[in-house]
Amino acid sequence: AQFVQEQFREQIEKGKVTLTRTNAWASAASALAKERGLGPCSAAVVHRLGVVELVLPGGALAGPDLARPFADANGMDLLPETMAEERDLLREVHAELLKLERIALAVLRVKQVVPGAKPEALQAVYGILASDVAPFVLAPAEDGSGMRVLLLGEKAIGKAICDGVVNAVGKFHELTEVDAQALRDLLVKSFDKQPESDRTYQLVASRLRSIVRGLIVPAKEERTINAKGLGKALGALGVAPLSVPVVRVAARLLDFCTRDLQIHGGATYKFTVPSGSPSASPALGPRHPVAADPTPAESARSSSTSASSDSTAEHT
């Protein structure tokens, strides 16, 4: 970490890198922490809040376009210079979080059309939605000489996913033609490029983002409590099977936060740490949600989320 920091400082001294975006981001993160009543807290909490709100779809510090999270309305880069080398990783995390939101919405659409959907049907749906659909299909050649590859456009991929979900549900439930078409129509909306106008999406995304914030932003003790209650929180949303991918992506972003703060820390980041009494924040949900005793699987997931080492000042 010290070697990377020295290299970065050398680039700044030579004028190859500035801290314009970094300072703007740190200032915005500090203001946001104060606005949300997170004080008193450590600089590490402010740092994680800033990272999460930059990477999370629809985050307070992210760009307005879900497809370009690190660009403002004018196309200017928002990503701090300190994080430039990790741009691809942060894009991947953003994309994974966006994908989880779409999966949650699609599952709720299935439940909307099939209220008593069997666990086996929903498990099949999760499997389809969580897979990386190949951007091509094999089809018979027109001259009968064999098979040829057909590239699929975005709309075709969306249709292929929707058809797969409808067929999977149809194996466990008898769907009328009207039901099948209604489900297709709702699923298509789930994969729309700009779903923000959909009220159901707004609700699902808001709750899922709050859960992810609670796994990353608070101090370690509170993160552990939130991790133990994760199954219950996702269950209340109707998407309990998303526990594993949510834990995985949260742990990945938490690892980045820890690494980034170790490299740059107080030498580069100038945070204003809020003081005063802490208050519950809608952005983070209840500060200490009541959680049932975790199952062994939940305990394991909790450990994986909280296992990332924190800086020595990180327990507050």
Coordinates of N, CA and C in Angstrom, one line a residue, residues 171-304:
K171 N -43.7 -25.1 -16.2 CA -43.4 -26.5 -15.9 C -44.0 -26.9 -14.5
F172 N -44.2 -25.9 -13.7 CA -44.7 -26.1 -12.3 C -46.1 -25.6 -12.1
H173 N -46.6 -24.7 -13.0 CA -47.9 -24.1 -12.8 C -48.6 -24.1 -14.2
E174 N -49.8 -24.4 -14.2 CA -50.6 -24.3 -15.5 C -50.9 -22.8 -15.7
L175 N -50.3 -22.3 -16.8 CA -50.5 -20.9 -17.2 C -51.5 -20.8 -18.3
T176 N -52.5 -19.9 -18.2 CA -53.3 -19.7 -19.4 C -52.6 -18.8 -20.3
E177 N -53.1 -18.7 -21.5 CA -52.4 -17.9 -22.5 C -52.4 -16.4 -22.1
V178 N -53.5 -16.0 -21.4 CA -53.5 -14.6 -20.9 C -52.5 -14.4 -19.8
D179 N -52.3 -15.4 -18.9 CA -51.3 -15.3 -17.8 C -49.9 -15.3 -18.4
A180 N -49.6 -16.1 -19.4 CA -48.3 -16.2 -20.0 C -48.0 -14.8 -20.6
Q181 N -48.9 -14.3 -21.3 CA -48.7 -13.0 -22.0 C -48.5 -11.9 -21.0
A182 N -49.3 -11.9 -20.0 CA -49.2 -10.9 -18.9 C -47.8 -10.9 -18.3
L183 N -47.4 -12.1 -18.0 CA -46.1 -12.3 -17.4 C -45.0 -11.8 -18.3
R184 N -45.1 -12.2 -19.6 CA -44.1 -11.7 -20.6 C -44.0 -10.1 -20.6
D185 N -45.2 -9.5 -20.6 CA -45.3 -8.1 -20.7 C -44.6 -7.4 -19.5
L186 N -44.9 -8.0 -18.3 CA -44.3 -7.5 -17.1 C -42.8 -7.7 -17.0
L187 N -42.3 -8.8 -17.5 CA -40.9 -9.1 -17.5 C -40.2 -8.2 -18.5
V188 N -40.8 -7.9 -19.6 CA -40.1 -7.0 -20.6 C -39.9 -5.7 -19.9
K189 N -40.8 -5.2 -19.1 CA -40.6 -3.9 -18.4 C -39.5 -4.0 -17.4
S190 N -39.3 -5.2 -16.8 CA -38.2 -5.4 -15.9 C -36.8 -5.2 -16.5
F191 N -36.7 -5.5 -17.8 CA -35.4 -5.4 -18.5 C -35.3 -4.2 -19.4
D192 N -36.2 -3.2 -19.2 CA -36.2 -2.0 -19.9 C -34.9 -1.3 -19.6
K193 N -34.3 -0.5 -20.5 CA -33.1 0.2 -20.3 C -33.2 1.2 -19.2
Q194 N -34.3 1.9 -19.2 CA -34.5 2.9 -18.2 C -35.8 2.6 -17.4
P195 N -35.7 1.8 -16.4 CA -36.9 1.3 -15.6 C -37.3 2.2 -14.5
E196 N -36.6 3.4 -14.3 CA -36.8 4.2 -13.1 C -38.2 4.7 -13.0
S197 N -39.0 4.8 -14.1 CA -40.3 5.3 -14.0 C -41.3 4.3 -13.5
D198 N -40.9 3.0 -13.4 CA -41.7 2.0 -12.9 C -41.8 2.0 -11.4
R199 N -42.9 2.2 -10.8 CA -43.0 2.4 -9.4 C -42.6 1.1 -8.6
T200 N -42.9 0.0 -9.2 CA -42.5 -1.3 -8.5 C -41.0 -1.4 -8.5
Y201 N -40.4 -1.0 -9.6 CA -38.9 -1.0 -9.7 C -38.3 0.0 -8.6
Q202 N -38.9 1.2 -8.5 CA -38.5 2.2 -7.6 C -38.5 1.6 -6.1
L203 N -39.6 0.9 -5.8 CA -39.7 0.3 -4.5 C -38.6 -0.8 -4.3
V204 N -38.5 -1.7 -5.2 CA -37.6 -2.8 -5.1 C -36.1 -2.3 -5.0
A205 N -35.8 -1.4 -5.9 CA -34.4 -0.9 -6.0 C -34.1 -0.1 -4.7
S206 N -35.0 0.7 -4.2 CA -34.8 1.5 -3.0 C -34.5 0.6 -1.8
R207 N -35.3 -0.5 -1.6 CA -35.1 -1.4 -0.5 C -33.8 -2.2 -0.6
L208 N -33.5 -2.7 -1.8 CA -32.3 -3.5 -2.1 C -31.1 -2.6 -1.8
R209 N -31.1 -1.4 -2.3 CA -30.0 -0.5 -2.1 C -29.7 -0.2 -0.6
S210 N -30.8 0.0 0.1 CA -30.7 0.2 1.5 C -30.0 -0.9 2.2
I211 N -30.4 -2.1 1.8 CA -29.8 -3.4 2.4 C -28.3 -3.4 2.1
V212 N -28.0 -3.1 0.9 CA -26.5 -3.1 0.5 C -25.8 -2.1 1.3
R213 N -26.3 -0.9 1.4 CA -25.6 0.2 2.2 C -25.4 -0.3 3.6
G214 N -26.4 -1.0 4.2 CA -26.2 -1.5 5.6 C -25.1 -2.5 5.7
L215 N -24.8 -3.2 4.7 CA -23.7 -4.2 4.7 C -22.3 -3.6 4.5
I216 N -22.2 -2.4 4.1 CA -20.9 -1.8 3.8 C -20.6 -0.6 4.6
V217 N -21.5 0.4 4.7 CA -21.2 1.7 5.2 C -21.0 1.8 6.7
P218 N -21.8 1.2 7.6 CA -21.6 1.4 9.0 C -20.3 0.8 9.5
A219 N -20.1 1.0 10.8 CA -18.9 0.4 11.5 C -19.1 -1.1 11.6
K220 N -18.1 -1.8 12.0 CA -18.1 -3.2 11.9 C -19.2 -3.9 12.7
E221 N -19.4 -3.5 13.9 CA -20.5 -4.1 14.7 C -21.8 -4.0 14.1
E222 N -22.2 -2.9 13.5 CA -23.5 -2.7 12.9 C -23.5 -3.5 11.6
R223 N -22.4 -3.6 10.9 CA -22.4 -4.4 9.6 C -22.7 -5.8 10.0
T224 N -22.1 -6.3 11.0 CA -22.3 -7.7 11.4 C -23.8 -8.0 11.8
I225 N -24.4 -7.1 12.5 CA -25.8 -7.2 12.8 C -26.6 -7.2 11.6
N226 N -26.4 -6.3 10.6 CA -27.1 -6.3 9.4 C -26.9 -7.5 8.5
A227 N -25.7 -8.1 8.6 CA -25.4 -9.3 7.8 C -26.2 -10.5 8.4
K228 N -26.3 -10.5 9.7 CA -27.1 -11.6 10.3 C -28.6 -11.5 10.0
G229 N -29.0 -10.3 9.8 CA -30.5 -10.1 9.5 C -30.8 -10.1 8.0
L230 N -29.7 -10.4 7.2 CA -29.9 -10.2 5.8 C -31.0 -11.1 5.2
G231 N -31.0 -12.4 5.6 CA -32.0 -13.3 5.1 C -33.4 -12.8 5.4
K232 N -33.6 -12.3 6.6 CA -34.9 -11.8 7.0 C -35.3 -10.5 6.2
A233 N -34.3 -9.6 6.0 CA -34.6 -8.4 5.2 C -34.9 -8.7 3.8
L234 N -34.2 -9.6 3.1 CA -34.5 -10.0 1.8 C -35.8 -10.8 1.7
G235 N -36.0 -11.6 2.7 CA -37.3 -12.3 2.8 C -38.5 -11.4 2.8
A236 N -38.4 -10.3 3.5 CA -39.5 -9.4 3.6 C -39.7 -8.7 2.3
L237 N -38.7 -8.7 1.4 CA -38.8 -8.1 0.1 C -39.3 -9.2 -0.9
G238 N -39.2 -10.5 -0.4 CA -39.7 -11.6 -1.3 C -38.6 -12.2 -2.1
V239 N -37.3 -11.9 -1.8 CA -36.2 -12.4 -2.7 C -35.1 -13.0 -1.8
A240 N -35.5 -13.8 -0.8 CA -34.5 -14.3 0.1 C -33.3 -15.1 -0.6
P241 N -33.6 -15.8 -1.7 CA -32.5 -16.5 -2.4 C -31.4 -15.6 -3.0
L242 N -31.6 -14.3 -2.9 CA -30.5 -13.3 -3.4 C -29.5 -13.1 -2.3
S243 N -29.6 -13.7 -1.2 CA -28.7 -13.5 -0.1 C -27.2 -13.7 -0.5
V244 N -27.0 -14.8 -1.2 CA -25.6 -15.2 -1.5 C -25.0 -14.2 -2.5
P245 N -25.7 -13.8 -3.6 CA -25.1 -12.8 -4.5 C -25.0 -11.4 -3.9
V246 N -25.9 -11.1 -3.0 CA -25.8 -9.8 -2.4 C -24.6 -9.7 -1.4
V247 N -24.4 -10.8 -0.7 CA -23.2 -10.9 0.2 C -21.9 -10.8 -0.6
R248 N -21.9 -11.5 -1.7 CA -20.7 -11.6 -2.6 C -20.4 -10.2 -3.1
V249 N -21.3 -9.5 -3.6 CA -21.0 -8.2 -4.2 C -20.7 -7.1 -3.2
A250 N -21.4 -7.2 -2.0 CA -21.1 -6.3 -0.9 C -19.7 -6.5 -0.4
A251 N -19.3 -7.8 -0.2 CA -18.0 -8.1 0.2 C -16.9 -7.6 -0.8
R252 N -17.2 -7.7 -2.0 CA -16.3 -7.2 -3.0 C -16.1 -5.7 -2.9
L253 N -17.2 -4.9 -2.7 CA -17.0 -3.5 -2.6 C -16.4 -3.1 -1.3
L254 N -16.7 -3.9 -0.2 CA -16.1 -3.6 1.1 C -14.6 -3.8 1.0
D255 N -14.2 -4.9 0.3 CA -12.8 -5.1 0.2 C -12.1 -4.0 -0.6
F256 N -12.7 -3.4 -1.6 CA -12.2 -2.3 -2.3 C -12.0 -1.1 -1.4
C257 N -13.1 -0.8 -0.6 CA -13.0 0.3 0.3 C -11.8 0.2 1.3
T258 N -11.7 -1.0 1.8 CA -10.6 -1.2 2.8 C -9.2 -1.0 2.1
R259 N -9.1 -1.5 0.9 CA -7.8 -1.4 0.2 C -7.5 0.0 -0.2
D260 N -8.6 0.7 -0.7 CA -8.4 2.1 -1.2 C -8.0 3.0 0.0
L261 N -8.6 2.8 1.2 CA -8.3 3.6 2.3 C -6.9 3.4 2.9
Q262 N -6.5 2.1 2.8 CA -5.2 1.8 3.2 C -4.1 2.4 2.3
I263 N -4.4 2.5 1.1 CA -3.5 3.1 0.1 C -3.4 4.6 0.2
H264 N -4.6 5.3 0.3 CA -4.6 6.7 0.2 C -4.9 7.4 1.6
G265 N -5.8 6.9 2.3 CA -6.1 7.3 3.7 C -6.0 8.8 3.9
G266 N -5.5 9.2 5.0 CA -5.5 10.6 5.4 C -4.5 11.4 4.6
A267 N -3.6 10.7 3.9 CA -2.6 11.4 3.1 C -3.2 12.1 1.9
T268 N -4.3 11.5 1.4 CA -4.9 12.1 0.2 C -6.3 12.6 0.4
Y269 N -7.1 11.8 1.1 CA -8.5 12.1 1.4 C -8.6 13.1 2.5
K270 N -9.4 14.1 2.3 CA -9.6 15.1 3.3 C -11.1 15.1 3.6
F271 N -11.5 14.3 4.6 CA -12.9 14.2 4.9 C -13.2 15.1 6.1
T272 N -14.4 15.6 6.2 CA -14.9 16.3 7.4 C -15.8 15.3 8.1
V273 N -15.3 14.8 9.2 CA -16.1 13.8 9.9 C -17.2 14.4 10.7
P274 N -18.4 14.0 10.5 CA -19.5 14.6 11.3 C -19.5 14.2 12.8
S275 N -19.9 15.2 13.6 CA -20.0 14.9 15.0 C -21.4 15.0 15.5
G276 N -21.7 14.8 16.7 CA -23.0 14.9 17.2 C -23.6 13.5 17.4
S277 N -24.9 13.5 17.8 CA -25.6 12.2 18.1 C -26.0 11.5 16.8
P278 N -25.8 10.2 16.7 CA -26.2 9.5 15.5 C -27.7 9.5 15.4
S279 N -28.2 9.4 14.2 CA -29.7 9.3 14.0 C -30.0 8.2 13.0
A280 N -31.2 7.6 13.1 CA -31.5 6.6 12.1 C -31.6 7.3 10.7
S281 N -31.1 6.7 9.7 CA -31.2 7.3 8.4 C -31.9 6.4 7.4
P282 N -32.9 6.9 6.7 CA -33.6 6.2 5.7 C -32.7 5.5 4.7
A283 N -31.5 6.1 4.5 CA -30.6 5.6 3.5 C -29.9 4.3 4.0
L284 N -29.8 4.2 5.3 CA -29.1 3.0 5.8 C -30.1 2.0 6.5
G285 N -31.4 2.5 6.6 CA -32.3 1.7 7.3 C -32.1 1.8 8.8
P286 N -32.8 0.9 9.6 CA -32.6 0.9 11.1 C -31.2 0.7 11.4
R287 N -30.7 1.5 12.4 CA -29.2 1.3 12.7 C -29.0 0.0 13.4
H288 N -30.0 -0.6 14.1 CA -29.8 -1.9 14.7 C -31.0 -2.7 14.5
P289 N -31.2 -3.2 13.3 CA -32.4 -4.0 13.0 C -32.5 -5.3 13.9
V290 N -33.7 -5.6 14.3 CA -33.9 -6.8 15.1 C -33.7 -8.0 14.2
A291 N -32.8 -9.0 14.5 CA -32.6 -10.1 13.6 C -32.8 -11.4 14.4
A292 N -33.3 -12.4 13.7 CA -33.5 -13.7 14.4 C -32.1 -14.4 14.5
D293 N -32.0 -15.4 15.3 CA -30.8 -16.1 15.4 C -30.4 -16.6 14.1
P294 N -29.2 -16.4 13.6 CA -28.8 -16.8 12.2 C -28.6 -18.3 12.2
T295 N -28.9 -18.8 11.0 CA -28.6 -20.2 10.7 C -27.2 -20.3 10.4
P296 N -26.6 -21.5 10.4 CA -25.2 -21.7 10.1 C -24.8 -21.1 8.8
A297 N -25.7 -21.2 7.8 CA -25.4 -20.6 6.5 C -25.4 -19.1 6.6
E298 N -26.3 -18.5 7.3 CA -26.3 -17.1 7.5 C -25.1 -16.6 8.2
S299 N -24.7 -17.4 9.3 CA -23.5 -17.0 10.0 C -22.3 -17.0 9.1
A300 N -22.2 -18.0 8.2 CA -21.1 -18.0 7.3 C -21.1 -16.9 6.4
R301 N -22.3 -16.5 5.9 CA -22.3 -15.4 5.0 C -22.0 -14.1 5.7
S302 N -22.4 -14.0 7.0 CA -22.1 -12.8 7.8 C -20.6 -12.7 7.9
S303 N -19.9 -13.8 8.2 CA -18.5 -13.7 8.4 C -17.8 -13.3 7.1
S304 N -18.3 -13.8 6.0 CA -17.6 -13.4 4.7 C -17.8 -12.0 4.4

